[in-house]
XYZ file of C-alpha atoms in Angstrom:
171
model
C 0.000 0.000 0.000
C 1.291 3.450 -0.909
C 2.124 5.830 1.951
C 0.025 8.956 1.318
C 2.526 11.171 3.153
C 5.248 10.286 0.649
C 3.126 10.770 -2.451
C 4.202 13.851 -4.363
C 1.691 16.590 -5.016
C 0.882 17.448 -8.612
C 3.622 19.557 -10.205
C 2.130 23.053 -10.461
C 4.907 24.457 -12.657
C 4.257 21.996 -15.467
C 7.524 20.108 -15.078
C 7.616 16.744 -13.367
C 11.234 16.797 -12.180
C 13.027 14.525 -9.817
C 15.700 16.016 -7.610
C 19.241 15.418 -8.834
C 21.560 16.577 -6.076
C 24.731 16.307 -8.188
C 23.183 18.589 -10.797
C 22.179 21.085 -8.121
C 25.693 21.082 -6.647
C 27.369 21.564 -10.045
C 24.888 24.267 -11.042
C 25.960 26.398 -8.087
C 29.420 26.691 -9.673
C 28.054 28.533 -12.722
C 27.696 32.302 -12.084
C 24.062 33.399 -11.999
C 24.513 35.961 -14.765
C 25.920 33.228 -17.047
C 23.139 30.812 -16.089
C 20.485 33.435 -16.862
C 21.925 34.050 -20.348
C 22.395 30.317 -20.982
C 18.685 29.535 -20.860
C 16.720 30.351 -23.994
C 12.945 30.600 -24.258
C 10.769 29.687 -27.249
C 6.992 30.026 -27.511
C 4.536 28.964 -30.198
C 0.846 28.232 -30.659
C -0.969 25.427 -32.424
C -2.341 27.819 -35.103
C -1.931 31.414 -36.252
C -5.623 32.348 -36.556
C -8.545 31.861 -34.186
C -12.125 32.995 -33.826
C -12.849 35.387 -30.903
C -13.248 33.417 -27.676
C -11.664 30.278 -29.110
C -9.007 28.608 -26.893
C -5.346 29.010 -27.856
C -2.872 26.232 -27.067
C 0.464 27.773 -26.016
C 3.680 25.740 -25.896
C 6.746 27.106 -24.106
C 10.201 25.543 -24.237
C 13.190 26.414 -22.065
C 16.625 25.220 -23.152
C 19.905 25.230 -21.248
C 22.402 25.814 -24.048
C 25.417 25.022 -21.858
C 27.044 21.576 -21.523
C 26.917 21.992 -17.721
C 23.964 22.219 -15.326
C 22.704 25.683 -14.401
C 20.413 27.111 -11.757
C 18.532 30.337 -12.501
C 17.345 32.308 -9.451
C 13.848 33.805 -9.401
C 12.725 36.452 -6.880
C 9.420 34.688 -6.151
C 7.925 31.223 -6.468
C 6.929 31.990 -10.066
C 9.662 30.446 -12.232
C 8.184 31.358 -15.601
C 5.085 32.963 -17.019
C 3.199 34.125 -20.084
C 1.415 37.318 -21.035
C -1.096 38.389 -23.665
C -0.532 41.959 -24.814
C 1.387 42.589 -21.575
C -1.302 41.190 -19.242
C 0.011 38.337 -17.099
C -1.983 35.232 -18.007
C -4.446 37.516 -19.863
C -5.762 39.247 -16.747
C -5.221 42.537 -14.977
C -6.309 41.058 -11.631
C -3.798 41.167 -8.804
C -1.937 37.898 -8.332
C -0.569 36.606 -5.087
C 2.723 34.761 -5.451
C 4.802 34.021 -2.403
C 7.678 36.444 -2.012
C 10.124 33.660 -1.237
C 12.931 33.292 -3.788
C 13.205 30.107 -5.812
C 15.458 28.615 -8.474
C 14.852 27.002 -11.824
C 17.376 24.167 -12.279
C 18.421 22.672 -15.621
C 20.632 19.697 -16.372
C 23.356 20.056 -19.010
C 21.679 20.753 -22.365
C 18.237 20.100 -20.900
C 15.020 21.206 -22.590
C 11.848 21.699 -20.562
C 8.564 22.031 -22.412
C 5.147 22.907 -21.073
C 1.811 23.380 -22.808
C -0.885 25.603 -21.397
C -4.127 26.983 -22.752
C -5.420 30.524 -22.960
C -9.208 30.542 -23.227
C -9.158 33.403 -25.743
C -10.638 35.804 -23.218
C -9.214 38.735 -21.268
C -10.202 39.136 -17.641
C -10.609 42.747 -16.504
C -11.168 44.078 -13.024
C -13.196 47.241 -12.552
C -13.657 49.956 -9.936
C -16.803 48.299 -8.556
C -14.796 45.135 -7.692
C -16.697 43.169 -10.292
C -14.452 41.233 -12.631
C -15.552 40.530 -16.154
C -14.226 38.252 -18.823
C -14.467 39.355 -22.437
C -13.329 37.708 -25.659
C -10.074 39.089 -27.029
C -10.860 41.604 -29.740
C -10.420 40.899 -33.420
C -6.913 41.542 -34.697
C -3.400 40.612 -33.629
C -2.411 39.760 -30.051
C 1.120 39.161 -28.795
C 1.791 36.194 -26.531
C 5.061 36.427 -24.606
C 6.651 33.668 -22.510
C 9.409 34.551 -20.069
C 11.742 33.230 -17.417
C 10.871 35.071 -14.193
C 14.314 36.408 -13.285
C 15.293 39.440 -11.245
C 16.495 41.387 -14.286
C 14.602 44.003 -16.288
C 15.306 42.061 -19.477
C 14.507 38.401 -18.685
C 14.974 35.636 -21.258
C 11.755 35.710 -23.276
C 10.187 34.975 -26.639
C 6.961 36.089 -28.270
C 4.574 35.028 -30.975
C 1.561 36.684 -32.532
C -1.908 35.225 -33.000
C -4.751 36.766 -34.941
C -8.412 36.691 -33.994
C -10.684 36.914 -37.034
C -14.411 37.307 -37.172
C -16.314 34.082 -37.572
C -17.200 33.232 -41.128
C -20.237 31.344 -39.784
C -21.726 34.543 -38.331
C -21.354 36.378 -41.663
C -23.637 33.966 -43.519
């Protein structure tokens, strides 16, 4: 019978990693500024065009380009994130993320890939404390994925998706 206390909780960051203590020890030898520049970010979507309100599948890949393990420090528990037109996870609501620092560890040459979905809507908060969710407007929207580092210019990549009016509604 499995001991429930030892069962790992679901990985909330999208990466199901096991702890490799040798990698963590070696990664500490690489200067943080080098580690930060060593990790590249790539983002893409499953299509280029969508109808308003249609879900968008977003894939983000992080790649340690060095032949040695690295550890990238982050100021909070958020290790990475994505924005739509500058809005974190397509919302302007306040987010609570623990202020404790964390690290994002990579093995030598490791690639980490995660897929998430944006529902095609933008969540807006208003002065009356009522939040509303509205479909993203027709036109181009920029999706940016980033590594949540302490710098003003974190490793990031962006892609553009276009929302077009439904051809079904025109007929």
